[in-house]
Amino acid sequence: MLNPLMLPELRDLLEQGDTEVLAELVTELHPASVAEFSEGLSVEEVWRLLDYAPIPVQADIFSFYSPRKQEELVSGVGRKRMSRLLEEMSHDDRVDLLQRLDDDVVEGLLPLVAKADREDIRKLLSYPEDSAGAVMTTDYATLQPDVTVSEALTLLRKQASRAETIYYVYVVDEERRLIGFVSLRDLVLARPNDVVRNIMQTEVISVRVDEDQEEVAQLLSKYDFLAIPVLDTRDRLVGIVTHDDVADVMEAEATEDFHLAAAVSPLVEGYQDSGIWSLYSRRVSWLVILVFVNLVSSGVIAAYEETLQSVIALAFFLPLLIDSGGNTGSQAATLIIRGLATDEVHLKQWLKVLGKELLVGLSLGGTMAIASMSLGMFRGGWEVGVIVGLSMLCIVVLTNLIGALLPFILTKMKIDPAVASSPLITTVSDATGLILYFNIATWVLGSPAVIQP
Amino acid sequence: MLNPLMLPELRDLLEQGDTEVLAELVTELHPASVAEFSEGLSVEEVWRLLDYAPIPVQADIFSFYSPRKQEELVSGVGRKRMSRLLEEMSHDDRVDLLQRLDDDVVEGLLPLVAKADREDIRKLLSYPEDSAGAVMTTDYATLQPDVTVSEALTLLRKQASRAETIYYVYVVDEERRLIGFVSLRDLVLARPNDVVRNIMQTEVISVRVDEDQEEVAQLLSKYDFLAIPVLDTRDRLVGIVTHDDVADVMEAEATEDFHLAAAVSPLVEGYQDSGIWSLYSRRVSWLVILVFVNLVSSGVIAAYEETLQSVIALAFFLPLLIDSGGNTGSQAATLIIRGLATDEVHLKQWLKVLGKELLVGLSLGGTMAIASMSLGMFRGGWEVGVIVGLSMLCIVVLTNLIGALLPFILTKMKIDPAVASSPLITTVSDATGLILYFNIATWVLGSPAVIQP
């Protein structure tokens, strides 16, 4: 086996122009491996390395570089060479690249691309981002229904070099309407004289071109398909989405939910590719909004100023009660948000979930009340202990219900429930928790604010 | 196309025993669809429905039911029938099922399973959970290197009914050591007289049987493979992991990270399948630990009791400063944790990330200081305004750095960085934030605690 090289060794080879070794490297290794070990080279060095491979292999390797590297490579090479590569790249990878480039760069490249490819690119670029149309490829294999199996195999051999997969073959009529589907496995197993129409499956699961990419990924994964056909509004086959897009789509969607859950507007580029300003602007809005929501909390404390002044020990437990409420609420919200995202919890089950969370909240609240009562007694005597313990119980039960309910309400309002982020839940829980705390304190202490005047 | 039925219609058909329609339903639709629309039937009804399909189709449909339904179905049927189904299920699906059943149920079933299958099951059950060995299937297609392409195609036809995929075929020597790989596409494109040894690829990317399933899923996704071979310590082929496992593994790992990030020990079953006790026990430990960590925060406030007593307005801003610190820290931690999980941020980049986050923290802190200074002046005069604004700046910068650094430290310590959960970050930030706040207050106010005695 070839061992991937260290960067300095690779630079030496390029320096010496060792054709034999370099050609073997770039053609024998998997394109993803070549891209991985040469990612650290300069733009000029990468192009020099790619020279040792035939154009189709160059296109393959190119599509495995990171998005950022691809963009650098485009600007570091002549338009002629780049347009040759574009013609050889798989249709979904090249659209993915062109979507990220500046419009004038794209307009500079397209005139040099072969006409058929150019039209294909313009069509794919016109679909909305995150739709099936934007992630699909138009390199798929098709057959007419009335050919025999042996004719079909011959036809597939001709399509094999272009098609992204020949394992799934779609059967279309004269108007390209999808009427059936055969796998290469079925064709290999069938008798040579069988007619495709008789062995094809007619129950074909497909998606519309404007379907959301997340739905498409879930369908592919649910049915364990290698690919799913994409139809236009007139049931004509316009592309396929293949299994290798599933993992990318799922990872992107999970990252988006993670960012939302921490009150960050999802980053379009990765963390490393985001500048200071981009990171700042995606984080600042929620933080500032939450500062102003906190007006309510400070108002609640101000309203109970006298109670607090007379028993200053009550202030010691503000962080404890506030944090515990926020933590409990985040836990409940995360469980429900993730359950909704993985289709394990359904909107109509909200009442059942709330019942369950009432019991879980009571158990959690009871345990934490005991723990915090002991803390309260230690720092402020038995009265404070009772106040803190009782408040903890009420706060945990209540914030737990808020955390569990909010994702359902947001989903019902057609808002992504992941925005029921921990920070939002924390801030909402605060005000509620403080009101409970001071009311319980006034009640246990016999309300100095009422008695003293 | 067949329309999936509503449950009442399906029950009517079962009642009437309409053999023709039912047989068409269970054999023509995709097994995943059959499982989906019949999930709501009772155990007894499901078995009655499955009777209309041949055993291999029954096994397919069975493996698409939810884990919970599968367990119910096992206990609602005779061991003989279940063992027949087990023999027909794909090797990874049946191990997945058996792992979830009670040991005595498994021991009751195994003696009735054919000997070869029984041995295979025992072997797969012996691999650690979450390892390549536990998710792999042993139904794969192999060839010897010295057969011709036409012989290879004949051999594959024989293996096709058993193998999970014949699109990737592994070439092994007499001792089952993996020496190469051909795809069905390569075989279909090659000349019939070519010898497999001459057309096979020898650079085969493989994994060890004890490799973590997450790593395996990432490799499959990185190289866009349909399957990846699994080798034992002596390089012998023991199984393959196929593309359809990638989405399941990735979803499970993302859910685990989501739960950890909210300080919930990851649920083994889904939310719906978890009882009150299970939910309670997976949430309570972190919550109670955080109650005790909060001893530090209450201690800090107690130490500054006199400062607080003299300017009670300082208490109004405790929730604001605590929440903002926690929110900023969670944002930074989430960005880094997700970056590390998707391999976009690397351990050795910690210093660069910290530098970036220092600048982002200063920008965020500056903005939030202005917002909170105005709040402070509104509620407590200009002195309090300055204290709150200045504290906000320091707290945001500091908690942002803590949030960004903690995931690197945990990774370095070989702990899953996702445990740097928002609740943990919040609690750690609290104590630091309070110390800053009261020190700044003492400094601006001229330290009543020091001056007054």
PDB file of N, CA, C and O in Angstrom, chain A residues 30 33 36 157 160 163 185 188 222-223 226 243 255 262-263 271-272 274 280 283 305 309 312 323 331 338 344 349 356-357 367 400 430, chain B residues 33 36 157 160 163 185 188 222-223 226 243 255 262-263 271-272 274 280 283 298 305 309 312 323 331 338 344 349 356-357 367 400 430:
ATOM      1  N   HIS A  30      -7.119   6.970  -3.321  1.00  0.00           N
ATOM      2  CA  HIS A  30      -8.480   7.494  -3.419  1.00  0.00           C
ATOM      3  C   HIS A  30      -8.404   9.024  -3.506  1.00  0.00           C
ATOM      4  O   HIS A  30      -7.629   9.651  -2.780  1.00  0.00           O
ATOM      5  N   SER A  33      -8.209  10.878  -0.373  1.00  0.00           N
ATOM      6  CA  SER A  33      -6.929  10.816   0.331  1.00  0.00           C
ATOM      7  C   SER A  33      -5.940  11.809  -0.281  1.00  0.00           C
ATOM      8  O   SER A  33      -5.200  12.479   0.433  1.00  0.00           O
ATOM      9  N   GLU A  36      -6.770  15.144   0.893  1.00  0.00           N
ATOM     10  CA  GLU A  36      -6.481  15.306   2.315  1.00  0.00           C
ATOM     11  C   GLU A  36      -4.997  15.606   2.549  1.00  0.00           C
ATOM     12  O   GLU A  36      -4.647  16.542   3.256  1.00  0.00           O
ATOM     13  N   ARG A 157     -23.394   0.201 -19.962  1.00  0.00           N
ATOM     14  CA  ARG A 157     -21.938   0.324 -20.128  1.00  0.00           C
ATOM     15  C   ARG A 157     -21.603   1.655 -20.762  1.00  0.00           C
ATOM     16  O   ARG A 157     -20.622   2.285 -20.410  1.00  0.00           O
ATOM     17  N   ALA A 160     -22.077   4.415 -18.171  1.00  0.00           N
ATOM     18  CA  ALA A 160     -21.373   4.244 -16.901  1.00  0.00           C
ATOM     19  C   ALA A 160     -20.346   5.324 -16.615  1.00  0.00           C
ATOM     20  O   ALA A 160     -20.168   5.739 -15.476  1.00  0.00           O
ATOM     21  N   ALA A 163     -22.545   8.567 -15.593  1.00  0.00           N
ATOM     22  CA  ALA A 163     -23.533   8.519 -14.512  1.00  0.00           C
ATOM     23  C   ALA A 163     -22.873   8.435 -13.147  1.00  0.00           C
ATOM     24  O   ALA A 163     -21.851   7.781 -12.976  1.00  0.00           O
ATOM     25  N   ARG A 185     -28.394  -4.887  -9.614  1.00  0.00           N
ATOM     26  CA  ARG A 185     -28.507  -6.221  -9.034  1.00  0.00           C
ATOM     27  C   ARG A 185     -29.623  -7.011  -9.712  1.00  0.00           C
ATOM     28  O   ARG A 185     -29.434  -8.164 -10.101  1.00  0.00           O
ATOM     29  N   VAL A 188     -28.503  -7.978 -13.215  1.00  0.00           N
ATOM     30  CA  VAL A 188     -27.509  -9.044 -13.237  1.00  0.00           C
ATOM     31  C   VAL A 188     -28.167 -10.396 -12.946  1.00  0.00           C
ATOM     32  O   VAL A 188     -27.775 -11.426 -13.465  1.00  0.00           O
ATOM     33  N   LYS A 222     -34.362   6.525   5.646  1.00  0.00           N
ATOM     34  CA  LYS A 222     -35.437   5.656   6.121  1.00  0.00           C
ATOM     35  C   LYS A 222     -35.549   4.391   5.266  1.00  0.00           C
ATOM     36  O   LYS A 222     -35.732   3.294   5.780  1.00  0.00           O
ATOM     37  N   TYR A 223     -35.454   4.556   3.942  1.00  0.00           N
ATOM     38  CA  TYR A 223     -35.623   3.406   3.056  1.00  0.00           C
ATOM     39  C   TYR A 223     -34.297   2.730   2.697  1.00  0.00           C
ATOM     40  O   TYR A 223     -34.266   1.823   1.885  1.00  0.00           O
ATOM     41  N   LEU A 226     -29.885   3.912  -2.171  1.00  0.00           N
ATOM     42  CA  LEU A 226     -28.639   4.489  -2.677  1.00  0.00           C
ATOM     43  C   LEU A 226     -28.904   5.837  -3.328  1.00  0.00           C
ATOM     44  O   LEU A 226     -28.031   6.677  -3.408  1.00  0.00           O
ATOM     45  N   HIS A 243     -26.876   8.728  -2.024  1.00  0.00           N
ATOM     46  CA  HIS A 243     -26.662   8.425  -0.605  1.00  0.00           C
ATOM     47  C   HIS A 243     -25.537   9.247   0.007  1.00  0.00           C
ATOM     48  O   HIS A 243     -25.554   9.538   1.199  1.00  0.00           O
ATOM     49  N   THR A 255     -25.617  20.677  12.945  1.00  0.00           N
ATOM     50  CA  THR A 255     -24.826  21.844  13.348  1.00  0.00           C
ATOM     51  C   THR A 255     -25.722  23.067  13.498  1.00  0.00           C
ATOM     52  O   THR A 255     -25.612  23.828  14.457  1.00  0.00           O
ATOM     53  N   ALA A 262     -27.770  27.234  21.226  1.00  0.00           N
ATOM     54  CA  ALA A 262     -26.927  28.089  22.054  1.00  0.00           C
ATOM     55  C   ALA A 262     -27.140  29.554  21.685  1.00  0.00           C
ATOM     56  O   ALA A 262     -26.321  30.399  22.003  1.00  0.00           O
ATOM     57  N   ALA A 263     -28.238  29.845  21.002  1.00  0.00           N
ATOM     58  CA  ALA A 263     -28.570  31.222  20.641  1.00  0.00           C
ATOM     59  C   ALA A 263     -27.534  31.856  19.719  1.00  0.00           C
ATOM     60  O   ALA A 263     -27.173  33.015  19.866  1.00  0.00           O
ATOM     61  N   TYR A 271     -16.629  27.358  11.424  1.00  0.00           N
ATOM     62  CA  TYR A 271     -16.072  28.251  12.425  1.00  0.00           C
ATOM     63  C   TYR A 271     -14.765  28.856  11.951  1.00  0.00           C
ATOM     64  O   TYR A 271     -14.522  30.048  12.091  1.00  0.00           O
ATOM     65  N   GLN A 272     -13.901  28.013  11.363  1.00  0.00           N
ATOM     66  CA  GLN A 272     -12.584  28.489  10.951  1.00  0.00           C
ATOM     67  C   GLN A 272     -12.665  29.524   9.836  1.00  0.00           C
ATOM     68  O   GLN A 272     -11.827  30.408   9.744  1.00  0.00           O
ATOM     69  N   SER A 274     -15.070  31.649   9.446  1.00  0.00           N
ATOM     70  CA  SER A 274     -15.832  32.829   9.841  1.00  0.00           C
ATOM     71  C   SER A 274     -14.903  33.854  10.466  1.00  0.00           C
ATOM     72  O   SER A 274     -14.112  33.519  11.347  1.00  0.00           O
ATOM     73  N   TYR A 280     -19.197  37.782  15.559  1.00  0.00           N
ATOM     74  CA  TYR A 280     -19.821  38.794  16.416  1.00  0.00           C
ATOM     75  C   TYR A 280     -21.289  38.981  16.050  1.00  0.00           C
ATOM     76  O   TYR A 280     -22.173  38.916  16.902  1.00  0.00           O
ATOM     77  N   ARG A 283     -23.779  36.330  16.996  1.00  0.00           N
ATOM     78  CA  ARG A 283     -23.975  36.051  18.412  1.00  0.00           C
ATOM     79  C   ARG A 283     -24.604  37.223  19.154  1.00  0.00           C
ATOM     80  O   ARG A 283     -25.260  37.027  20.171  1.00  0.00           O
ATOM     81  N   GLU A 305     -37.210  44.989  47.166  1.00  0.00           N
ATOM     82  CA  GLU A 305     -36.013  45.565  47.759  1.00  0.00           C
ATOM     83  C   GLU A 305     -36.016  45.485  49.289  1.00  0.00           C
ATOM     84  O   GLU A 305     -35.032  45.114  49.910  1.00  0.00           O
ATOM     85  N   GLN A 309     -33.495  43.704  51.738  1.00  0.00           N
ATOM     86  CA  GLN A 309     -32.708  44.508  52.664  1.00  0.00           C
ATOM     87  C   GLN A 309     -32.786  43.926  54.081  1.00  0.00           C
ATOM     88  O   GLN A 309     -31.784  43.840  54.782  1.00  0.00           O
ATOM     89  N   ILE A 312     -30.728  39.900  54.095  1.00  0.00           N
ATOM     90  CA  ILE A 312     -29.761  39.972  53.001  1.00  0.00           C
ATOM     91  C   ILE A 312     -29.308  38.579  52.570  1.00  0.00           C
ATOM     92  O   ILE A 312     -28.916  38.365  51.420  1.00  0.00           O
ATOM     93  N   ASP A 323     -29.865  29.560  38.320  1.00  0.00           N
ATOM     94  CA  ASP A 323     -29.172  28.536  37.531  1.00  0.00           C
ATOM     95  C   ASP A 323     -29.959  27.242  37.475  1.00  0.00           C
ATOM     96  O   ASP A 323     -30.104  26.631  36.416  1.00  0.00           O
ATOM     97  N   GLN A 331     -32.644  21.267  30.033  1.00  0.00           N
ATOM     98  CA  GLN A 331     -32.685  19.801  29.887  1.00  0.00           C
ATOM     99  C   GLN A 331     -33.984  19.372  29.221  1.00  0.00           C
ATOM    100  O   GLN A 331     -33.983  18.629  28.234  1.00  0.00           O
ATOM    101  N   ARG A 338     -34.911  17.613  20.446  1.00  0.00           N
ATOM    102  CA  ARG A 338     -34.245  16.527  19.732  1.00  0.00           C
ATOM    103  C   ARG A 338     -35.251  15.433  19.365  1.00  0.00           C
ATOM    104  O   ARG A 338     -35.165  14.844  18.294  1.00  0.00           O
ATOM    105  N   GLU A 344     -39.268  11.424  16.721  1.00  0.00           N
ATOM    106  CA  GLU A 344     -39.597  10.422  17.723  1.00  0.00           C
ATOM    107  C   GLU A 344     -40.734  10.924  18.598  1.00  0.00           C
ATOM    108  O   GLU A 344     -41.507  10.145  19.141  1.00  0.00           O
ATOM    109  N   GLN A 349     -48.628  14.827  20.732  1.00  0.00           N
ATOM    110  CA  GLN A 349     -48.400  14.162  22.022  1.00  0.00           C
ATOM    111  C   GLN A 349     -48.092  15.142  23.142  1.00  0.00           C
ATOM    112  O   GLN A 349     -47.662  14.750  24.220  1.00  0.00           O
ATOM    113  N   LYS A 356     -45.942  13.621  31.724  1.00  0.00           N
ATOM    114  CA  LYS A 356     -44.717  12.913  32.094  1.00  0.00           C
ATOM    115  C   LYS A 356     -43.731  13.868  32.752  1.00  0.00           C
ATOM    116  O   LYS A 356     -43.134  13.563  33.785  1.00  0.00           O
ATOM    117  N   GLU A 357     -43.579  15.068  32.164  1.00  0.00           N
ATOM    118  CA  GLU A 357     -42.604  16.021  32.685  1.00  0.00           C
ATOM    119  C   GLU A 357     -43.038  16.611  34.021  1.00  0.00           C
ATOM    120  O   GLU A 357     -42.201  17.059  34.799  1.00  0.00           O
ATOM    121  N   THR A 367     -35.734  16.250  44.990  1.00  0.00           N
ATOM    122  CA  THR A 367     -34.333  15.956  45.311  1.00  0.00           C
ATOM    123  C   THR A 367     -33.535  17.243  45.497  1.00  0.00           C
ATOM    124  O   THR A 367     -32.769  17.385  46.466  1.00  0.00           O
ATOM    125  N   ASN A 400     -39.328  23.287  34.334  1.00  0.00           N
ATOM    126  CA  ASN A 400     -39.327  22.031  33.593  1.00  0.00           C
ATOM    127  C   ASN A 400     -40.517  21.986  32.632  1.00  0.00           C
ATOM    128  O   ASN A 400     -40.382  21.589  31.474  1.00  0.00           O
ATOM    129  N   ASP A 430     -35.959  32.864  34.719  1.00  0.00           N
ATOM    130  CA  ASP A 430     -35.487  33.752  35.782  1.00  0.00           C
ATOM    131  C   ASP A 430     -36.605  34.534  36.440  1.00  0.00           C
ATOM    132  O   ASP A 430     -36.782  34.490  37.660  1.00  0.00           O
TER     133      ASP A 430
ATOM    134  N   SER B  33     -42.348   1.024   4.136  1.00  0.00           N
ATOM    135  CA  SER B  33     -43.700   1.592   4.090  1.00  0.00           C
ATOM    136  C   SER B  33     -44.687   0.677   4.791  1.00  0.00           C
ATOM    137  O   SER B  33     -45.564   1.128   5.527  1.00  0.00           O
ATOM    138  N   GLU B  36     -44.306   1.083   8.375  1.00  0.00           N
ATOM    139  CA  GLU B  36     -44.788   2.379   8.837  1.00  0.00           C
ATOM    140  C   GLU B  36     -46.306   2.399   8.997  1.00  0.00           C
ATOM    141  O   GLU B  36     -46.822   2.804  10.022  1.00  0.00           O
ATOM    142  N   ARG B 157     -24.010 -13.890  -8.943  1.00  0.00           N
ATOM    143  CA  ARG B 157     -25.436 -14.216  -9.029  1.00  0.00           C
ATOM    144  C   ARG B 157     -25.816 -15.183  -7.922  1.00  0.00           C
ATOM    145  O   ARG B 157     -26.888 -15.098  -7.348  1.00  0.00           O
ATOM    146  N   ALA B 160     -25.920 -13.314  -4.616  1.00  0.00           N
ATOM    147  CA  ALA B 160     -26.748 -12.102  -4.580  1.00  0.00           C
ATOM    148  C   ALA B 160     -27.904 -12.186  -3.594  1.00  0.00           C
ATOM    149  O   ALA B 160     -28.261 -11.201  -2.954  1.00  0.00           O
ATOM    150  N   ALA B 163     -26.167 -11.764   0.028  1.00  0.00           N
ATOM    151  CA  ALA B 163     -25.313 -10.617   0.347  1.00  0.00           C
ATOM    152  C   ALA B 163     -26.121  -9.336   0.506  1.00  0.00           C
ATOM    153  O   ALA B 163     -27.081  -9.106  -0.224  1.00  0.00           O
ATOM    154  N   ARG B 185     -19.825  -2.212 -10.891  1.00  0.00           N
ATOM    155  CA  ARG B 185     -19.660  -1.318 -12.044  1.00  0.00           C
ATOM    156  C   ARG B 185     -18.402  -1.682 -12.841  1.00  0.00           C
ATOM    157  O   ARG B 185     -18.444  -1.787 -14.061  1.00  0.00           O
ATOM    158  N   VAL B 188     -19.011  -4.931 -14.688  1.00  0.00           N
ATOM    159  CA  VAL B 188     -19.892  -4.787 -15.844  1.00  0.00           C
ATOM    160  C   VAL B 188     -19.150  -4.102 -17.001  1.00  0.00           C
ATOM    161  O   VAL B 188     -19.378  -4.405 -18.162  1.00  0.00           O
ATOM    162  N   LYS B 222     -16.800  10.320   4.341  1.00  0.00           N
ATOM    163  CA  LYS B 222     -15.715  11.083   3.733  1.00  0.00           C
ATOM    164  C   LYS B 222     -15.393  10.584   2.326  1.00  0.00           C
ATOM    165  O   LYS B 222     -15.179  11.362   1.414  1.00  0.00           O
ATOM    166  N   TYR B 223     -15.339   9.245   2.174  1.00  0.00           N
ATOM    167  CA  TYR B 223     -14.965   8.682   0.871  1.00  0.00           C
ATOM    168  C   TYR B 223     -16.168   8.389  -0.020  1.00  0.00           C
ATOM    169  O   TYR B 223     -16.015   7.841  -1.094  1.00  0.00           O
ATOM    170  N   LEU B 226     -20.059   2.986  -0.518  1.00  0.00           N
ATOM    171  CA  LEU B 226     -21.285   2.248  -0.222  1.00  0.00           C
ATOM    172  C   LEU B 226     -21.063   1.326   0.967  1.00  0.00           C
ATOM    173  O   LEU B 226     -22.000   0.958   1.659  1.00  0.00           O
ATOM    174  N   HIS B 243     -23.511   1.682   3.799  1.00  0.00           N
ATOM    175  CA  HIS B 243     -23.872   3.110   3.824  1.00  0.00           C
ATOM    176  C   HIS B 243     -25.138   3.397   4.617  1.00  0.00           C
ATOM    177  O   HIS B 243     -25.294   4.480   5.166  1.00  0.00           O
ATOM    178  N   THR B 255     -27.581  13.068  18.704  1.00  0.00           N
ATOM    179  CA  THR B 255     -28.507  13.091  19.837  1.00  0.00           C
ATOM    180  C   THR B 255     -27.736  13.005  21.147  1.00  0.00           C
ATOM    181  O   THR B 255     -28.014  13.737  22.104  1.00  0.00           O
ATOM    182  N   ALA B 262     -26.850  19.547  27.258  1.00  0.00           N
ATOM    183  CA  ALA B 262     -27.834  20.070  28.198  1.00  0.00           C
ATOM    184  C   ALA B 262     -27.695  19.370  29.546  1.00  0.00           C
ATOM    185  O   ALA B 262     -28.612  19.407  30.360  1.00  0.00           O
ATOM    186  N   ALA B 263     -26.544  18.715  29.773  1.00  0.00           N
ATOM    187  CA  ALA B 263     -26.285  18.039  31.044  1.00  0.00           C
ATOM    188  C   ALA B 263     -27.274  16.916  31.324  1.00  0.00           C
ATOM    189  O   ALA B 263     -27.745  16.739  32.438  1.00  0.00           O
ATOM    190  N   TYR B 271     -36.880   9.198  23.825  1.00  0.00           N
ATOM    191  CA  TYR B 271     -37.608   9.888  24.883  1.00  0.00           C
ATOM    192  C   TYR B 271     -38.909   9.170  25.217  1.00  0.00           C
ATOM    193  O   TYR B 271     -39.254   8.990  26.383  1.00  0.00           O
ATOM    194  N   GLN B 272     -39.623   8.760  24.174  1.00  0.00           N
ATOM    195  CA  GLN B 272     -40.935   8.137  24.395  1.00  0.00           C
ATOM    196  C   GLN B 272     -40.813   6.813  25.128  1.00  0.00           C
ATOM    197  O   GLN B 272     -41.699   6.429  25.872  1.00  0.00           O
ATOM    198  N   SER B 274     -38.570   6.080  27.318  1.00  0.00           N
ATOM    199  CA  SER B 274     -37.952   6.218  28.626  1.00  0.00           C
ATOM    200  C   SER B 274     -39.017   6.495  29.674  1.00  0.00           C
ATOM    201  O   SER B 274     -39.872   7.359  29.483  1.00  0.00           O
ATOM    202  N   TYR B 280     -35.580  10.733  35.149  1.00  0.00           N
ATOM    203  CA  TYR B 280     -35.135  11.350  36.399  1.00  0.00           C
ATOM    204  C   TYR B 280     -33.657  11.057  36.642  1.00  0.00           C
ATOM    205  O   TYR B 280     -32.857  11.964  36.876  1.00  0.00           O
ATOM    206  N   ARG B 283     -31.060  12.865  34.567  1.00  0.00           N
ATOM    207  CA  ARG B 283     -30.992  14.315  34.681  1.00  0.00           C
ATOM    208  C   ARG B 283     -30.545  14.779  36.060  1.00  0.00           C
ATOM    209  O   ARG B 283     -29.979  15.862  36.195  1.00  0.00           O
ATOM    210  N   SER B 298     -22.676  31.377  46.287  1.00  0.00           N
ATOM    211  CA  SER B 298     -23.332  31.941  47.465  1.00  0.00           C
ATOM    212  C   SER B 298     -22.279  32.407  48.463  1.00  0.00           C
ATOM    213  O   SER B 298     -22.466  33.416  49.152  1.00  0.00           O
ATOM    214  N   GLU B 305     -21.316  40.720  51.715  1.00  0.00           N
ATOM    215  CA  GLU B 305     -22.615  41.038  52.304  1.00  0.00           C
ATOM    216  C   GLU B 305     -22.754  42.536  52.607  1.00  0.00           C
ATOM    217  O   GLU B 305     -23.769  43.151  52.293  1.00  0.00           O
ATOM    218  N   GLN B 309     -25.363  45.188  51.246  1.00  0.00           N
ATOM    219  CA  GLN B 309     -26.297  45.823  52.181  1.00  0.00           C
ATOM    220  C   GLN B 309     -26.313  47.344  51.976  1.00  0.00           C
ATOM    221  O   GLN B 309     -27.376  47.958  51.975  1.00  0.00           O
ATOM    222  N   ILE B 312     -28.031  48.215  47.921  1.00  0.00           N
ATOM    223  CA  ILE B 312     -28.888  47.057  47.618  1.00  0.00           C
ATOM    224  C   ILE B 312     -29.190  46.970  46.124  1.00  0.00           C
ATOM    225  O   ILE B 312     -29.477  45.900  45.586  1.00  0.00           O
ATOM    226  N   ASP B 323     -26.641  35.600  33.941  1.00  0.00           N
ATOM    227  CA  ASP B 323     -27.181  35.048  32.695  1.00  0.00           C
ATOM    228  C   ASP B 323     -26.296  35.387  31.503  1.00  0.00           C
ATOM    229  O   ASP B 323     -26.016  34.535  30.657  1.00  0.00           O
ATOM    230  N   GLN B 331     -22.422  29.943  24.147  1.00  0.00           N
ATOM    231  CA  GLN B 331     -22.249  30.172  22.707  1.00  0.00           C
ATOM    232  C   GLN B 331     -20.862  29.744  22.254  1.00  0.00           C
ATOM    233  O   GLN B 331     -20.708  28.979  21.299  1.00  0.00           O
ATOM    234  N   ARG B 338     -18.900  21.826  18.525  1.00  0.00           N
ATOM    235  CA  ARG B 338     -19.401  21.365  17.234  1.00  0.00           C
ATOM    236  C   ARG B 338     -18.287  21.364  16.185  1.00  0.00           C
ATOM    237  O   ARG B 338     -18.213  20.488  15.338  1.00  0.00           O
ATOM    238  N   GLU B 344     -13.698  20.138  12.102  1.00  0.00           N
ATOM    239  CA  GLU B 344     -13.407  21.385  11.413  1.00  0.00           C
ATOM    240  C   GLU B 344     -12.407  22.199  12.225  1.00  0.00           C
ATOM    241  O   GLU B 344     -11.626  22.973  11.682  1.00  0.00           O
ATOM    242  N   GLN B 349      -5.105  23.861  17.308  1.00  0.00           N
ATOM    243  CA  GLN B 349      -5.429  25.252  16.959  1.00  0.00           C
ATOM    244  C   GLN B 349      -5.920  26.057  18.147  1.00  0.00           C
ATOM    245  O   GLN B 349      -6.428  27.169  17.989  1.00  0.00           O
ATOM    246  N   LYS B 356      -8.796  34.569  18.550  1.00  0.00           N
ATOM    247  CA  LYS B 356      -9.994  35.006  17.836  1.00  0.00           C
ATOM    248  C   LYS B 356     -11.120  35.321  18.825  1.00  0.00           C
ATOM    249  O   LYS B 356     -11.792  36.342  18.713  1.00  0.00           O
ATOM    250  N   GLU B 357     -11.297  34.426  19.810  1.00  0.00           N
ATOM    251  CA  GLU B 357     -12.392  34.606  20.753  1.00  0.00           C
ATOM    252  C   GLU B 357     -12.144  35.791  21.694  1.00  0.00           C
ATOM    253  O   GLU B 357     -13.082  36.367  22.235  1.00  0.00           O
ATOM    254  N   THR B 367     -20.464  45.875  23.328  1.00  0.00           N
ATOM    255  CA  THR B 367     -21.859  46.135  22.988  1.00  0.00           C
ATOM    256  C   THR B 367     -22.766  45.944  24.203  1.00  0.00           C
ATOM    257  O   THR B 367     -23.629  46.772  24.504  1.00  0.00           O
ATOM    258  N   ASN B 400     -16.390  34.086  27.831  1.00  0.00           N
ATOM    259  CA  ASN B 400     -16.223  33.692  26.435  1.00  0.00           C
ATOM    260  C   ASN B 400     -14.943  32.866  26.277  1.00  0.00           C
ATOM    261  O   ASN B 400     -14.921  31.845  25.586  1.00  0.00           O
ATOM    262  N   ASP B 430     -20.483  31.737  36.828  1.00  0.00           N
ATOM    263  CA  ASP B 430     -21.127  32.497  37.903  1.00  0.00           C
ATOM    264  C   ASP B 430     -20.138  33.018  38.928  1.00  0.00           C
ATOM    265  O   ASP B 430     -20.092  34.217  39.208  1.00  0.00           O
TER     266      ASP B 430
END
